[in-house]
Amino acid sequence: MSDHFAIPLRQHSHWFAALSASQQQQLLAQARLVQLEADQRLFSRGDEFDGIYVLLSGALLIAGVHQSGREALLTIVEAGDWIGEIALFDRKARTHDATASVPCQVLQLNSAALQQLVLQDPLWWQRFGQLLTEKVRLVFQALEDISLLPASVRLARRLLMLCRLHQQDERYLIPVQQEQLGQLLSLSRQTINQLLQQLVATGVIRTSYAQIEVLDLKLLKQAAELPNH
């Protein structure tokens, strides 16, 4: 795999950037590029383990489906995020669906590639374990935010995260539905609607069907209780 992909990975993946140059080359040598169209499924809940992935560009929706057929959006994968490492360790079926919300570029390390890496250097197990523990930390942080932060602050912080995914020519156009935001933040659609209208009234955002445009990033950071520098 070309070193061309090493540049965005170093920029967006702290885990990859922390690897030595030789380790990065080992990883990329075993990877293959996967192109996804919007709404194309990368893998589905119940699928057998077929490797781990890192998102180069675009956005992936990670969701679960209840027996009733109702879908719950759990998170949106950003550029530089790795997924699939849970099944790497327990070799059980995929726990959720991963679907492209926009056209995506993904690098895959399949089972054979992973096996080759750990045979070359067993310490790769420790490095892959760090991917898993990073995700556990994020889960605990999300649980803490739900317990301690006001809903308005959590919404503003989520919108800031989505801004990084959807910046277009100095504009921030976020293709997300209110119901999806509610699922991400464990809030009702009515609550999300009320909070969005507050941001509209103060000139922070503008809403349209299935889309939010951020008009004032500085004000959004203030709503998220984050420094503006």
PDB file of C-alpha atoms in Angstrom:
ATOM      1  CA  MET A   1       0.000   0.000   0.000  1.00  0.00           C
ATOM      2  CA  SER A   2       1.356   3.401  -1.014  1.00  0.00           C
ATOM      3  CA  ASP A   3       2.836   5.720   1.602  1.00  0.00           C
ATOM      4  CA  HIS A   4       0.374   8.261   0.190  1.00  0.00           C
ATOM      5  CA  PHE A   5      -2.082   7.076   2.843  1.00  0.00           C
ATOM      6  CA  ALA A   6       0.426   7.534   5.660  1.00  0.00           C
ATOM      7  CA  ILE A   7       0.055  11.330   5.550  1.00  0.00           C
ATOM      8  CA  PRO A   8      -3.677  11.555   6.378  1.00  0.00           C
ATOM      9  CA  LEU A   9      -3.317   8.754   8.910  1.00  0.00           C
ATOM     10  CA  ARG A  10      -0.549  10.595  10.759  1.00  0.00           C
ATOM     11  CA  GLN A  11      -2.747  13.693  10.796  1.00  0.00           C
ATOM     12  CA  HIS A  12      -5.960  12.100  11.989  1.00  0.00           C
ATOM     13  CA  SER A  13      -4.981   8.920  13.891  1.00  0.00           C
ATOM     14  CA  HIS A  14      -3.035   9.459  17.108  1.00  0.00           C
ATOM     15  CA  TRP A  15      -2.565   5.705  17.363  1.00  0.00           C
ATOM     16  CA  PHE A  16      -0.989   5.448  13.904  1.00  0.00           C
ATOM     17  CA  ALA A  17       1.160   8.547  14.430  1.00  0.00           C
ATOM     18  CA  ALA A  18       2.593   7.018  17.611  1.00  0.00           C
ATOM     19  CA  LEU A  19       3.916   3.993  15.698  1.00  0.00           C
ATOM     20  CA  SER A  20       7.504   4.002  14.477  1.00  0.00           C
ATOM     21  CA  ALA A  21       8.164   4.619  10.780  1.00  0.00           C
ATOM     22  CA  SER A  22       8.933   0.929  10.237  1.00  0.00           C
ATOM     23  CA  GLN A  23       5.735  -0.123  12.030  1.00  0.00           C
ATOM     24  CA  GLN A  24       3.697   2.259   9.905  1.00  0.00           C
ATOM     25  CA  GLN A  25       5.242   0.748   6.783  1.00  0.00           C
ATOM     26  CA  GLN A  26       4.496  -2.784   8.003  1.00  0.00           C
ATOM     27  CA  LEU A  27       0.874  -1.839   8.544  1.00  0.00           C
ATOM     28  CA  LEU A  28       0.393  -0.116   5.203  1.00  0.00           C
ATOM     29  CA  ALA A  29       2.118  -2.945   3.348  1.00  0.00           C
ATOM     30  CA  GLN A  30      -0.627  -5.309   4.532  1.00  0.00           C
ATOM     31  CA  ALA A  31      -3.579  -2.951   3.970  1.00  0.00           C
ATOM     32  CA  ARG A  32      -5.953  -2.685   1.036  1.00  0.00           C
ATOM     33  CA  LEU A  33      -8.139   0.228  -0.032  1.00  0.00           C
ATOM     34  CA  VAL A  34     -11.936  -0.089   0.052  1.00  0.00           C
ATOM     35  CA  GLN A  35     -14.177   2.467  -1.680  1.00  0.00           C
ATOM     36  CA  LEU A  36     -17.743   2.875  -0.420  1.00  0.00           C
ATOM     37  CA  GLU A  37     -20.640   4.774  -1.957  1.00  0.00           C
ATOM     38  CA  ALA A  38     -23.159   6.641   0.188  1.00  0.00           C
ATOM     39  CA  ASP A  39     -25.479   4.200   2.015  1.00  0.00           C
ATOM     40  CA  GLN A  40     -23.222   1.232   1.200  1.00  0.00           C
ATOM     41  CA  ARG A  41     -22.725  -1.219   4.071  1.00  0.00           C
ATOM     42  CA  LEU A  42     -19.161  -1.968   5.195  1.00  0.00           C
ATOM     43  CA  PHE A  43     -20.278  -4.789   7.477  1.00  0.00           C
ATOM     44  CA  SER A  44     -23.439  -5.884   9.265  1.00  0.00           C
ATOM     45  CA  ARG A  45     -24.262  -7.093  12.731  1.00  0.00           C
ATOM     46  CA  GLY A  46     -23.692 -10.834  12.880  1.00  0.00           C
ATOM     47  CA  ASP A  47     -21.092 -10.892  10.095  1.00  0.00           C
ATOM     48  CA  GLU A  48     -18.000 -12.980  10.685  1.00  0.00           C
ATOM     49  CA  PHE A  49     -14.765 -11.167  11.527  1.00  0.00           C
ATOM     50  CA  ASP A  50     -12.993 -10.049   8.349  1.00  0.00           C
ATOM     51  CA  GLY A  51     -10.379  -7.652   9.714  1.00  0.00           C
ATOM     52  CA  ILE A  52     -10.104  -4.150  11.102  1.00  0.00           C
ATOM     53  CA  TYR A  53     -10.602  -0.861   9.286  1.00  0.00           C
ATOM     54  CA  VAL A  54      -9.511   2.766   9.438  1.00  0.00           C
ATOM     55  CA  LEU A  55     -11.499   5.560   7.807  1.00  0.00           C
ATOM     56  CA  LEU A  56      -9.457   7.796   5.506  1.00  0.00           C
ATOM     57  CA  SER A  57     -12.247  10.103   4.336  1.00  0.00           C
ATOM     58  CA  GLY A  58     -16.018  10.396   4.624  1.00  0.00           C
ATOM     59  CA  ALA A  59     -18.175   9.284   7.540  1.00  0.00           C
ATOM     60  CA  LEU A  60     -19.447   5.898   8.735  1.00  0.00           C
ATOM     61  CA  LEU A  61     -22.612   5.393  10.772  1.00  0.00           C
ATOM     62  CA  ILE A  62     -22.399   2.736  13.482  1.00  0.00           C
ATOM     63  CA  ALA A  63     -25.871   1.526  14.385  1.00  0.00           C
ATOM     64  CA  GLY A  64     -27.765  -1.297  16.022  1.00  0.00           C
ATOM     65  CA  VAL A  65     -31.184  -2.671  15.129  1.00  0.00           C
ATOM     66  CA  HIS A  66     -33.680  -3.920  17.716  1.00  0.00           C
ATOM     67  CA  GLN A  67     -35.773  -7.047  17.106  1.00  0.00           C
ATOM     68  CA  SER A  68     -38.699  -4.701  16.432  1.00  0.00           C
ATOM     69  CA  GLY A  69     -36.784  -3.265  13.493  1.00  0.00           C
ATOM     70  CA  ARG A  70     -36.086   0.085  15.130  1.00  0.00           C
ATOM     71  CA  GLU A  71     -32.570   1.377  14.417  1.00  0.00           C
ATOM     72  CA  ALA A  72     -30.397   3.204  16.942  1.00  0.00           C
ATOM     73  CA  LEU A  73     -27.450   5.293  15.765  1.00  0.00           C
ATOM     74  CA  LEU A  74     -24.611   4.833  18.254  1.00  0.00           C
ATOM     75  CA  THR A  75     -21.782   6.909  16.830  1.00  0.00           C
ATOM     76  CA  ILE A  76     -20.391   8.499  13.689  1.00  0.00           C
ATOM     77  CA  VAL A  77     -16.906   7.344  12.743  1.00  0.00           C
ATOM     78  CA  GLU A  78     -14.554  10.162  11.729  1.00  0.00           C
ATOM     79  CA  ALA A  79     -11.433  10.198   9.547  1.00  0.00           C
ATOM     80  CA  GLY A  80      -8.587   8.488  11.400  1.00  0.00           C
ATOM     81  CA  ASP A  81     -10.895   6.319  13.515  1.00  0.00           C
ATOM     82  CA  TRP A  82     -10.305   2.556  13.614  1.00  0.00           C
ATOM     83  CA  ILE A  83     -13.172   0.069  13.878  1.00  0.00           C
ATOM     84  CA  GLY A  84     -13.537  -3.687  14.125  1.00  0.00           C
ATOM     85  CA  GLU A  85     -10.957  -4.332  16.816  1.00  0.00           C
ATOM     86  CA  ILE A  86     -13.480  -5.848  19.260  1.00  0.00           C
ATOM     87  CA  ALA A  87     -13.932  -8.887  17.018  1.00  0.00           C
ATOM     88  CA  LEU A  88     -10.158  -9.028  16.523  1.00  0.00           C
ATOM     89  CA  PHE A  89      -9.791 -10.110  20.141  1.00  0.00           C
ATOM     90  CA  ASP A  90     -12.810 -12.341  20.726  1.00  0.00           C
ATOM     91  CA  ARG A  91     -13.303 -13.545  17.115  1.00  0.00           C
ATOM     92  CA  LYS A  92     -17.051 -13.304  17.585  1.00  0.00           C
ATOM     93  CA  ALA A  93     -19.554 -11.838  15.145  1.00  0.00           C
ATOM     94  CA  ARG A  94     -19.798  -8.127  14.424  1.00  0.00           C
ATOM     95  CA  THR A  95     -21.712  -6.292  17.125  1.00  0.00           C
ATOM     96  CA  HIS A  96     -23.211  -3.500  14.961  1.00  0.00           C
ATOM     97  CA  ASP A  97     -23.809  -2.271  11.417  1.00  0.00           C
ATOM     98  CA  ALA A  98     -21.309   0.073   9.738  1.00  0.00           C
ATOM     99  CA  THR A  99     -22.714   2.073   6.824  1.00  0.00           C
ATOM    100  CA  ALA A 100     -21.268   4.922   4.755  1.00  0.00           C
ATOM    101  CA  SER A 101     -23.308   8.118   5.118  1.00  0.00           C
ATOM    102  CA  VAL A 102     -21.299   9.742   2.297  1.00  0.00           C
ATOM    103  CA  PRO A 103     -18.704   8.339  -0.138  1.00  0.00           C
ATOM    104  CA  CYS A 104     -15.846   6.895   1.918  1.00  0.00           C
ATOM    105  CA  GLN A 105     -12.305   5.642   1.567  1.00  0.00           C
ATOM    106  CA  VAL A 106     -11.390   2.908   4.040  1.00  0.00           C
ATOM    107  CA  LEU A 107      -8.242   0.886   4.581  1.00  0.00           C
ATOM    108  CA  GLN A 108      -8.757  -2.749   5.578  1.00  0.00           C
ATOM    109  CA  LEU A 109      -6.368  -5.095   7.333  1.00  0.00           C
ATOM    110  CA  ASN A 110      -7.961  -8.508   6.788  1.00  0.00           C
ATOM    111  CA  SER A 111      -7.506 -11.568   8.970  1.00  0.00           C
ATOM    112  CA  ALA A 112      -4.555 -12.889   6.986  1.00  0.00           C
ATOM    113  CA  ALA A 113      -2.805  -9.504   7.119  1.00  0.00           C
ATOM    114  CA  LEU A 114      -3.293  -9.252  10.872  1.00  0.00           C
ATOM    115  CA  GLN A 115      -1.995 -12.770  11.349  1.00  0.00           C
ATOM    116  CA  GLN A 116       1.091 -11.890   9.325  1.00  0.00           C
ATOM    117  CA  LEU A 117       1.756  -8.816  11.466  1.00  0.00           C
ATOM    118  CA  VAL A 118       1.534 -10.624  14.817  1.00  0.00           C
ATOM    119  CA  LEU A 119       3.727 -13.444  13.503  1.00  0.00           C
ATOM    120  CA  GLN A 120       6.366 -10.892  12.541  1.00  0.00           C
ATOM    121  CA  ASP A 121       6.133  -9.136  15.885  1.00  0.00           C
ATOM    122  CA  PRO A 122       3.906 -10.398  18.759  1.00  0.00           C
ATOM    123  CA  LEU A 123       3.955  -6.882  20.271  1.00  0.00           C
ATOM    124  CA  TRP A 124       1.354  -5.951  17.658  1.00  0.00           C
ATOM    125  CA  TRP A 125      -1.180  -7.508  20.046  1.00  0.00           C
ATOM    126  CA  GLN A 126      -0.318  -4.805  22.574  1.00  0.00           C
ATOM    127  CA  ARG A 127      -0.642  -2.083  19.942  1.00  0.00           C
ATOM    128  CA  PHE A 128      -4.032  -3.375  18.781  1.00  0.00           C
ATOM    129  CA  GLY A 129      -5.043  -3.592  22.433  1.00  0.00           C
ATOM    130  CA  GLN A 130      -4.384   0.139  22.709  1.00  0.00           C
ATOM    131  CA  LEU A 131      -6.983   0.730  19.999  1.00  0.00           C
ATOM    132  CA  LEU A 132      -9.504  -1.140  22.103  1.00  0.00           C
ATOM    133  CA  THR A 133      -8.663   0.674  25.347  1.00  0.00           C
ATOM    134  CA  GLU A 134      -8.922   4.063  23.593  1.00  0.00           C
ATOM    135  CA  LYS A 135     -12.468   3.160  22.612  1.00  0.00           C
ATOM    136  CA  VAL A 136     -13.296   2.102  26.180  1.00  0.00           C
ATOM    137  CA  ARG A 137     -12.062   5.486  27.419  1.00  0.00           C
ATOM    138  CA  LEU A 138     -14.339   7.248  24.938  1.00  0.00           C
ATOM    139  CA  VAL A 139     -17.303   5.187  26.103  1.00  0.00           C
ATOM    140  CA  PHE A 140     -16.672   6.142  29.731  1.00  0.00           C
ATOM    141  CA  GLN A 141     -16.271   9.809  28.742  1.00  0.00           C
ATOM    142  CA  ALA A 142     -19.595   9.678  26.907  1.00  0.00           C
ATOM    143  CA  LEU A 143     -21.289   8.141  29.959  1.00  0.00           C
ATOM    144  CA  GLU A 144     -19.794  10.860  32.160  1.00  0.00           C
ATOM    145  CA  ASP A 145     -21.018  13.582  29.794  1.00  0.00           C
ATOM    146  CA  ILE A 146     -24.546  12.142  29.873  1.00  0.00           C
ATOM    147  CA  SER A 147     -24.478  12.194  33.670  1.00  0.00           C
ATOM    148  CA  LEU A 148     -22.880  15.597  34.233  1.00  0.00           C
ATOM    149  CA  LEU A 149     -23.333  17.911  31.248  1.00  0.00           C
ATOM    150  CA  PRO A 150     -26.533  19.763  30.310  1.00  0.00           C
ATOM    151  CA  ALA A 151     -28.202  18.556  27.138  1.00  0.00           C
ATOM    152  CA  SER A 152     -27.506  21.883  25.413  1.00  0.00           C
ATOM    153  CA  VAL A 153     -23.762  21.532  26.002  1.00  0.00           C
ATOM    154  CA  ARG A 154     -23.709  17.930  24.785  1.00  0.00           C
ATOM    155  CA  LEU A 155     -25.552  18.945  21.605  1.00  0.00           C
ATOM    156  CA  ALA A 156     -23.139  21.808  20.915  1.00  0.00           C
ATOM    157  CA  ARG A 157     -20.134  19.521  21.409  1.00  0.00           C
ATOM    158  CA  ARG A 158     -21.585  16.906  19.066  1.00  0.00           C
ATOM    159  CA  LEU A 159     -22.195  19.548  16.394  1.00  0.00           C
ATOM    160  CA  LEU A 160     -18.588  20.696  16.744  1.00  0.00           C
ATOM    161  CA  MET A 161     -17.408  17.124  16.186  1.00  0.00           C
ATOM    162  CA  LEU A 162     -19.579  16.849  13.081  1.00  0.00           C
ATOM    163  CA  CYS A 163     -18.194  20.154  11.779  1.00  0.00           C
ATOM    164  CA  ARG A 164     -14.801  18.513  11.393  1.00  0.00           C
ATOM    165  CA  LEU A 165     -16.367  15.894   9.151  1.00  0.00           C
ATOM    166  CA  HIS A 166     -18.370  18.191   6.906  1.00  0.00           C
ATOM    167  CA  GLN A 167     -16.458  21.403   6.261  1.00  0.00           C
ATOM    168  CA  GLN A 168     -16.976  22.589   2.673  1.00  0.00           C
ATOM    169  CA  ASP A 169     -15.306  25.769   1.381  1.00  0.00           C
ATOM    170  CA  GLU A 170     -15.385  27.613   4.723  1.00  0.00           C
ATOM    171  CA  ARG A 171     -18.949  26.389   5.333  1.00  0.00           C
ATOM    172  CA  TYR A 172     -20.097  23.732   7.755  1.00  0.00           C
ATOM    173  CA  LEU A 173     -22.995  21.762   6.283  1.00  0.00           C
ATOM    174  CA  ILE A 174     -23.870  18.785   8.475  1.00  0.00           C
ATOM    175  CA  PRO A 175     -26.158  16.181   6.840  1.00  0.00           C
ATOM    176  CA  VAL A 176     -27.863  14.871   9.958  1.00  0.00           C
ATOM    177  CA  GLN A 177     -31.464  14.378  11.008  1.00  0.00           C
ATOM    178  CA  GLN A 178     -32.866  15.456  14.361  1.00  0.00           C
ATOM    179  CA  GLU A 179     -33.762  11.864  15.179  1.00  0.00           C
ATOM    180  CA  GLN A 180     -30.155  10.820  14.567  1.00  0.00           C
ATOM    181  CA  LEU A 181     -28.880  13.553  16.886  1.00  0.00           C
ATOM    182  CA  GLY A 182     -31.326  12.370  19.517  1.00  0.00           C
ATOM    183  CA  GLN A 183     -30.039   8.802  19.230  1.00  0.00           C
ATOM    184  CA  LEU A 184     -26.421   9.942  19.491  1.00  0.00           C
ATOM    185  CA  LEU A 185     -27.131  11.989  22.623  1.00  0.00           C
ATOM    186  CA  SER A 186     -29.854   9.844  24.251  1.00  0.00           C
ATOM    187  CA  LEU A 187     -32.340  12.711  23.941  1.00  0.00           C
ATOM    188  CA  SER A 188     -35.879  12.793  22.582  1.00  0.00           C
ATOM    189  CA  ARG A 189     -36.527  14.329  19.188  1.00  0.00           C
ATOM    190  CA  GLN A 190     -38.676  16.991  20.880  1.00  0.00           C
ATOM    191  CA  THR A 191     -35.787  17.988  23.155  1.00  0.00           C
ATOM    192  CA  ILE A 192     -33.353  18.085  20.237  1.00  0.00           C
ATOM    193  CA  ASN A 193     -35.779  20.273  18.284  1.00  0.00           C
ATOM    194  CA  GLN A 194     -36.105  22.726  21.173  1.00  0.00           C
ATOM    195  CA  LEU A 195     -32.333  22.949  21.637  1.00  0.00           C
ATOM    196  CA  LEU A 196     -31.734  23.448  17.913  1.00  0.00           C
ATOM    197  CA  GLN A 197     -34.306  26.235  17.805  1.00  0.00           C
ATOM    198  CA  GLN A 198     -32.443  27.984  20.626  1.00  0.00           C
ATOM    199  CA  LEU A 199     -29.246  27.843  18.541  1.00  0.00           C
ATOM    200  CA  VAL A 200     -31.166  29.129  15.508  1.00  0.00           C
ATOM    201  CA  ALA A 201     -32.551  32.047  17.530  1.00  0.00           C
ATOM    202  CA  THR A 202     -29.069  33.117  18.629  1.00  0.00           C
ATOM    203  CA  GLY A 203     -27.646  32.914  15.103  1.00  0.00           C
ATOM    204  CA  VAL A 204     -25.417  29.897  15.742  1.00  0.00           C
ATOM    205  CA  ILE A 205     -26.956  27.583  13.157  1.00  0.00           C
ATOM    206  CA  ARG A 206     -29.517  27.397  10.364  1.00  0.00           C
ATOM    207  CA  THR A 207     -31.611  24.271   9.872  1.00  0.00           C
ATOM    208  CA  SER A 208     -33.201  22.749   6.806  1.00  0.00           C
ATOM    209  CA  TYR A 209     -34.479  19.296   5.926  1.00  0.00           C
ATOM    210  CA  ALA A 210     -31.931  16.691   7.123  1.00  0.00           C
ATOM    211  CA  GLN A 211     -29.203  19.337   7.302  1.00  0.00           C
ATOM    212  CA  ILE A 212     -27.713  21.823   9.754  1.00  0.00           C
ATOM    213  CA  GLU A 213     -25.471  24.709   8.704  1.00  0.00           C
ATOM    214  CA  VAL A 214     -23.189  26.166  11.365  1.00  0.00           C
ATOM    215  CA  LEU A 215     -23.120  29.948  10.913  1.00  0.00           C
ATOM    216  CA  ASP A 216     -20.944  31.011  13.844  1.00  0.00           C
ATOM    217  CA  LEU A 217     -18.288  28.563  15.040  1.00  0.00           C
ATOM    218  CA  LYS A 218     -17.176  30.878  17.851  1.00  0.00           C
ATOM    219  CA  LEU A 219     -20.674  31.010  19.336  1.00  0.00           C
ATOM    220  CA  LEU A 220     -21.007  27.245  18.971  1.00  0.00           C
ATOM    221  CA  LYS A 221     -17.800  26.772  20.968  1.00  0.00           C
ATOM    222  CA  GLN A 222     -19.216  29.068  23.639  1.00  0.00           C
ATOM    223  CA  ALA A 223     -22.388  26.957  23.754  1.00  0.00           C
ATOM    224  CA  ALA A 224     -20.176  23.877  24.115  1.00  0.00           C
ATOM    225  CA  GLU A 225     -18.331  25.593  27.000  1.00  0.00           C
ATOM    226  CA  LEU A 226     -15.021  25.229  25.156  1.00  0.00           C
ATOM    227  CA  PRO A 227     -12.242  27.798  24.645  1.00  0.00           C
ATOM    228  CA  ASN A 228     -12.274  29.584  21.274  1.00  0.00           C
ATOM    229  CA  HIS A 229      -8.534  29.412  20.610  1.00  0.00           C
TER     230      HIS A 229
END
